[in-house]
XYZ file of C-alpha atoms in Angstrom:
316
model
C -51.712 135.945 -123.451
C -50.380 139.281 -124.719
C -46.861 138.646 -123.439
C -46.850 135.105 -124.855
C -47.916 136.300 -128.297
C -45.366 139.100 -128.153
C -42.523 136.714 -127.364
C -43.716 134.339 -130.108
C -43.766 137.139 -132.695
C -40.304 138.274 -131.597
C -39.066 134.701 -131.994
C -40.523 134.530 -135.500
C -38.950 137.881 -136.409
C -35.422 136.858 -135.411
C -35.868 133.368 -136.856
C -36.806 135.085 -140.118
C -33.360 136.696 -140.261
C -31.682 133.328 -140.798
C -32.543 133.145 -144.488
C -31.035 136.541 -145.312
C -27.879 135.958 -143.279
C -27.425 132.444 -144.668
C -28.020 133.575 -148.260
C -25.402 136.295 -147.863
C -22.905 133.625 -146.826
C -23.925 131.102 -149.483
C -23.513 133.704 -152.235
C -19.803 133.784 -151.334
C -19.351 130.000 -151.515
C -20.711 128.603 -148.249
C -22.781 125.428 -148.575
C -26.127 125.241 -146.741
C -24.761 122.465 -144.535
C -21.755 124.566 -143.545
C -23.975 127.526 -142.644
C -26.301 125.359 -140.521
C -23.423 123.587 -138.771
C -21.659 126.860 -137.940
C -24.977 128.278 -136.746
C -25.685 125.428 -134.331
C -22.100 125.110 -133.103
C -21.704 128.815 -132.353
C -25.088 129.062 -130.641
C -24.414 125.968 -128.518
C -21.099 127.397 -127.290
C -22.739 130.725 -126.398
C -25.680 129.196 -124.539
C -23.453 126.905 -122.485
C -22.261 129.990 -120.550
C -25.667 130.914 -119.015
C -26.825 127.280 -118.926
C -24.109 126.200 -116.476
C -25.135 128.673 -113.703
C -28.782 127.732 -114.300
C -27.899 124.134 -113.374
C -25.611 124.901 -110.431
C -26.351 122.380 -107.718
C -29.035 120.783 -109.877
C -27.039 118.775 -112.388
C -29.344 115.816 -111.827
C -31.853 117.638 -114.032
C -29.765 116.738 -117.061
C -29.969 113.080 -116.137
C -33.709 113.317 -115.495
C -34.369 115.059 -118.839
C -31.715 113.628 -121.133
C -34.298 111.999 -123.390
C -36.099 115.309 -123.917
C -32.826 117.110 -124.668
C -31.654 114.385 -127.052
C -34.953 114.303 -128.943
C -35.093 118.088 -129.117
C -31.577 118.338 -130.532
C -31.684 115.312 -132.811
C -35.230 115.624 -134.184
C -36.342 119.192 -133.534
C -33.091 120.858 -134.600
C -30.636 118.683 -136.557
C -32.995 116.307 -138.375
C -35.504 119.044 -139.157
C -32.889 121.226 -140.833
C -31.157 118.308 -142.522
C -34.427 117.001 -143.994
C -35.375 120.500 -145.104
C -32.098 121.013 -146.983
C -32.488 117.613 -148.625
C -35.926 118.749 -149.789
C -34.457 122.008 -151.102
C -31.942 119.988 -153.121
C -34.813 118.412 -155.098
C -37.569 121.044 -154.902
C -37.848 124.805 -155.072
C -37.253 126.565 -151.756
C -40.881 127.713 -151.675
C -42.352 124.237 -152.086
C -39.919 122.751 -149.546
C -40.778 125.436 -146.989
C -44.505 124.973 -147.584
C -44.169 121.243 -146.969
C -42.220 121.838 -143.750
C -44.889 124.199 -142.481
C -47.515 121.503 -142.737
C -46.453 120.947 -139.105
C -49.425 122.907 -137.643
C -51.824 120.698 -139.589
C -50.024 117.599 -138.303
C -50.328 118.913 -134.731
C -54.075 119.481 -135.089
C -54.487 115.986 -136.572
C -52.377 114.417 -133.801
C -54.404 116.132 -131.084
C -57.552 114.936 -132.856
C -56.351 111.314 -132.870
C -54.887 111.400 -129.341
C -57.900 113.034 -127.718
C -60.461 111.414 -130.050
C -62.119 114.793 -130.268
C -62.632 116.508 -133.611
C -61.185 120.037 -133.788
C -63.801 122.750 -133.492
C -64.890 124.602 -136.651
C -62.917 127.755 -135.823
C -59.715 125.734 -135.336
C -60.241 124.056 -138.695
C -60.989 127.421 -140.309
C -57.866 128.945 -138.744
C -55.774 126.040 -140.037
C -57.019 126.454 -143.594
C -56.764 130.247 -143.473
C -53.162 130.198 -142.206
C -52.030 127.633 -144.760
C -53.784 129.546 -147.523
C -51.983 132.692 -146.402
C -48.691 130.808 -146.337
C -49.179 129.839 -149.990
C -49.721 133.492 -150.902
C -46.692 134.676 -148.915
C -44.494 132.097 -150.653
C -45.936 133.321 -153.982
C -45.657 129.950 -155.697
C -46.125 131.036 -159.298
C -44.834 129.595 -162.536
C -43.759 126.066 -163.281
C -42.817 124.107 -160.158
C -40.866 120.883 -160.446
C -42.236 118.214 -158.142
C -39.985 115.347 -157.086
C -41.534 112.513 -155.081
C -38.411 111.916 -152.993
C -38.114 115.653 -152.373
C -41.726 115.760 -151.198
C -40.993 112.905 -148.789
C -38.032 114.855 -147.373
C -40.255 117.898 -146.943
C -42.951 115.925 -145.126
C -40.261 114.402 -142.890
C -39.126 117.934 -142.017
C -42.746 118.813 -141.157
C -42.967 115.841 -138.785
C -39.747 116.943 -137.073
C -41.038 120.508 -136.757
C -44.271 119.273 -135.180
C -42.258 117.228 -132.663
C -40.181 120.333 -131.951
C -43.309 122.249 -130.931
C -44.527 119.405 -128.724
C -41.171 119.155 -126.945
C -40.847 122.904 -126.351
C -44.467 123.190 -125.152
C -44.159 120.305 -122.704
C -44.720 121.463 -119.142
C -41.402 120.975 -117.348
C -40.593 123.122 -114.347
C -37.333 121.253 -113.714
C -35.630 122.128 -117.009
C -35.057 125.861 -117.676
C -35.580 126.977 -121.321
C -31.938 128.102 -121.545
C -30.771 124.596 -120.622
C -33.103 122.905 -123.108
C -31.982 125.282 -125.868
C -28.277 124.858 -125.053
C -28.452 121.082 -124.766
C -30.558 120.716 -127.895
C -28.271 122.922 -129.982
C -25.238 121.000 -128.734
C -26.815 117.688 -129.715
C -27.835 119.181 -133.063
C -24.325 120.476 -133.735
C -22.782 117.077 -132.985
C -25.255 115.380 -135.314
C -24.466 117.848 -138.121
C -20.716 117.367 -137.736
C -21.186 113.591 -137.805
C -23.311 113.926 -140.950
C -20.544 116.002 -142.534
C -17.847 113.516 -141.486
C -19.729 110.665 -143.153
C -20.145 112.639 -146.384
C -23.904 112.943 -146.004
C -23.640 116.725 -145.672
C -21.358 118.681 -148.085
C -19.273 121.314 -146.277
C -17.582 124.372 -147.817
C -16.666 127.690 -146.178
C -15.471 131.060 -147.468
C -13.880 134.183 -145.936
C -14.899 136.514 -148.759
C -16.779 139.721 -147.955
C -20.580 139.587 -147.985
C -23.311 142.034 -149.030
C -26.140 143.042 -146.700
C -28.350 145.790 -148.055
C -26.057 148.633 -149.108
C -23.177 147.461 -146.916
C -20.169 145.324 -147.780
C -19.332 143.405 -144.614
C -16.774 140.811 -143.509
C -18.007 137.215 -143.552
C -18.228 137.090 -139.765
C -20.955 139.792 -139.635
C -23.756 137.694 -141.183
C -22.382 134.636 -139.373
C -22.616 136.464 -136.040
C -26.158 137.544 -136.887
C -27.034 133.976 -137.854
C -25.697 132.625 -134.560
C -26.680 135.292 -132.022
C -29.920 136.720 -133.406
C -31.382 133.988 -135.608
C -30.417 131.101 -133.313
C -29.615 132.000 -129.698
C -32.358 134.603 -129.201
C -34.714 132.812 -131.590
C -34.624 129.399 -129.905
C -34.733 130.694 -126.326
C -37.677 133.006 -127.042
C -39.356 130.271 -129.092
C -39.231 127.821 -126.184
C -40.603 130.466 -123.815
C -43.435 131.252 -126.231
C -44.339 127.590 -126.773
C -44.544 126.991 -123.028
C -46.742 130.070 -122.608
C -49.093 129.415 -125.516
C -48.985 125.638 -126.049
C -47.670 123.782 -129.098
C -50.721 124.340 -131.317
C -50.944 128.115 -130.976
C -47.151 128.568 -130.953
C -46.867 126.606 -134.188
C -49.453 128.817 -135.864
C -47.763 132.017 -134.684
C -44.501 130.623 -136.091
C -46.056 130.814 -139.556
C -45.407 134.559 -139.395
C -41.723 133.664 -139.682
C -42.283 133.411 -143.429
C -43.670 136.955 -143.539
C -40.786 138.277 -141.454
C -38.327 136.426 -143.695
C -39.816 138.207 -146.734
C -39.496 141.596 -145.022
C -35.891 140.965 -143.965
C -35.035 139.758 -147.475
C -36.462 143.009 -148.826
C -34.406 145.132 -146.421
C -31.147 143.161 -146.515
C -31.160 141.567 -149.974
C -33.305 143.947 -151.998
C -36.023 141.351 -152.643
C -39.191 143.488 -152.641
C -42.371 141.612 -151.562
C -45.400 141.876 -153.811
C -49.002 142.753 -152.898
C -50.045 139.090 -152.927
C -47.463 138.349 -150.214
C -48.828 141.128 -148.020
C -52.330 139.691 -148.402
C -50.945 136.294 -147.417
C -49.439 137.774 -144.262
C -52.832 139.171 -143.275
C -54.417 135.738 -143.784
C -51.751 134.080 -141.627
C -52.377 136.506 -138.763
C -56.121 136.009 -139.226
C -55.731 132.237 -138.907
C -53.657 132.625 -135.740
C -56.309 134.892 -134.231
C -59.068 132.384 -135.049
C -57.234 129.497 -133.380
C -56.367 131.545 -130.309
C -59.912 132.926 -130.008
C -61.338 129.412 -130.317
C -59.149 128.136 -127.464
C -59.962 131.106 -125.225
C -63.701 130.744 -125.884
C -63.592 127.033 -125.095
C -61.555 127.677 -121.933
C -64.132 130.199 -120.746
C -66.973 127.780 -121.438
C -65.303 124.703 -119.894
C -62.462 125.826 -117.611
C -62.093 122.350 -116.140
C -61.337 120.857 -119.525
C -59.031 123.380 -121.121
C -58.234 122.378 -124.679
C -54.533 123.052 -124.440
C -51.784 121.325 -126.363
C -50.011 120.422 -123.141
C -52.872 118.050 -122.306
C -51.332 115.700 -124.871
C -47.636 115.005 -124.353
C -46.372 112.318 -126.718
C -42.732 113.216 -126.089
C -41.126 112.048 -122.806
């Protein structure tokens, strides 16, 4: 349990770097689509190197799991990010991110429908507490413009994120996490390039210097951080954490990504978090603890009927 939570928190921390690195690039003229496409392409090329030895003599595993890899890359990576950026185009970043992180609620509801068993009170309380904390961390104050189409894009991103957690949590001893991450990122990169080629995704790059904290750096520094730290390490550790904890708990721990993103933005971009955001972070952690405690208590009471997300596997 401790190691799984540790890996999940590490994954959230490095995932949280993506916003700061991407913003540093976009302030010099990069479009969001260009940053995402470069991120996925670079990470896919890096992960191919260790993925090939992992499949040596076992290439049939790709054939046996091609549906999982395709769904992970198309829905969990490419579509999720594409829908999110479409939402950002019509809504504030905070509202779009809040809509995307409705994914944990969707997971709880799906497990409820699939198992026909109502979530226990502590799980419901943890859900509400974490989402309430997420609202505080995002600090949604002032006038917020709501666009119906933008909201639909945000909800679509939440559905994709929920599917991502189900795919990564699926018990699969035949497909190493490094192979799933590499294959998924490769599929995602291809989808993004196709979207750009059809004009659906605007693409613009820049080689101007960027600013990170007090340092003026070449453009490739934040790009390297975006690819290596916020993608390669983030996705591999995220898959490991989801398989250790299950999709429901892993999705709740991932909410801390917002808190980490705020901290990184403070350190790298000078965006100081306020007291209300710190309170929100405490509520998020409290919600995660409630959900985890509820599952452990139920497992101890009924070990033969462990309420684990892997008991429901809607993704092949």
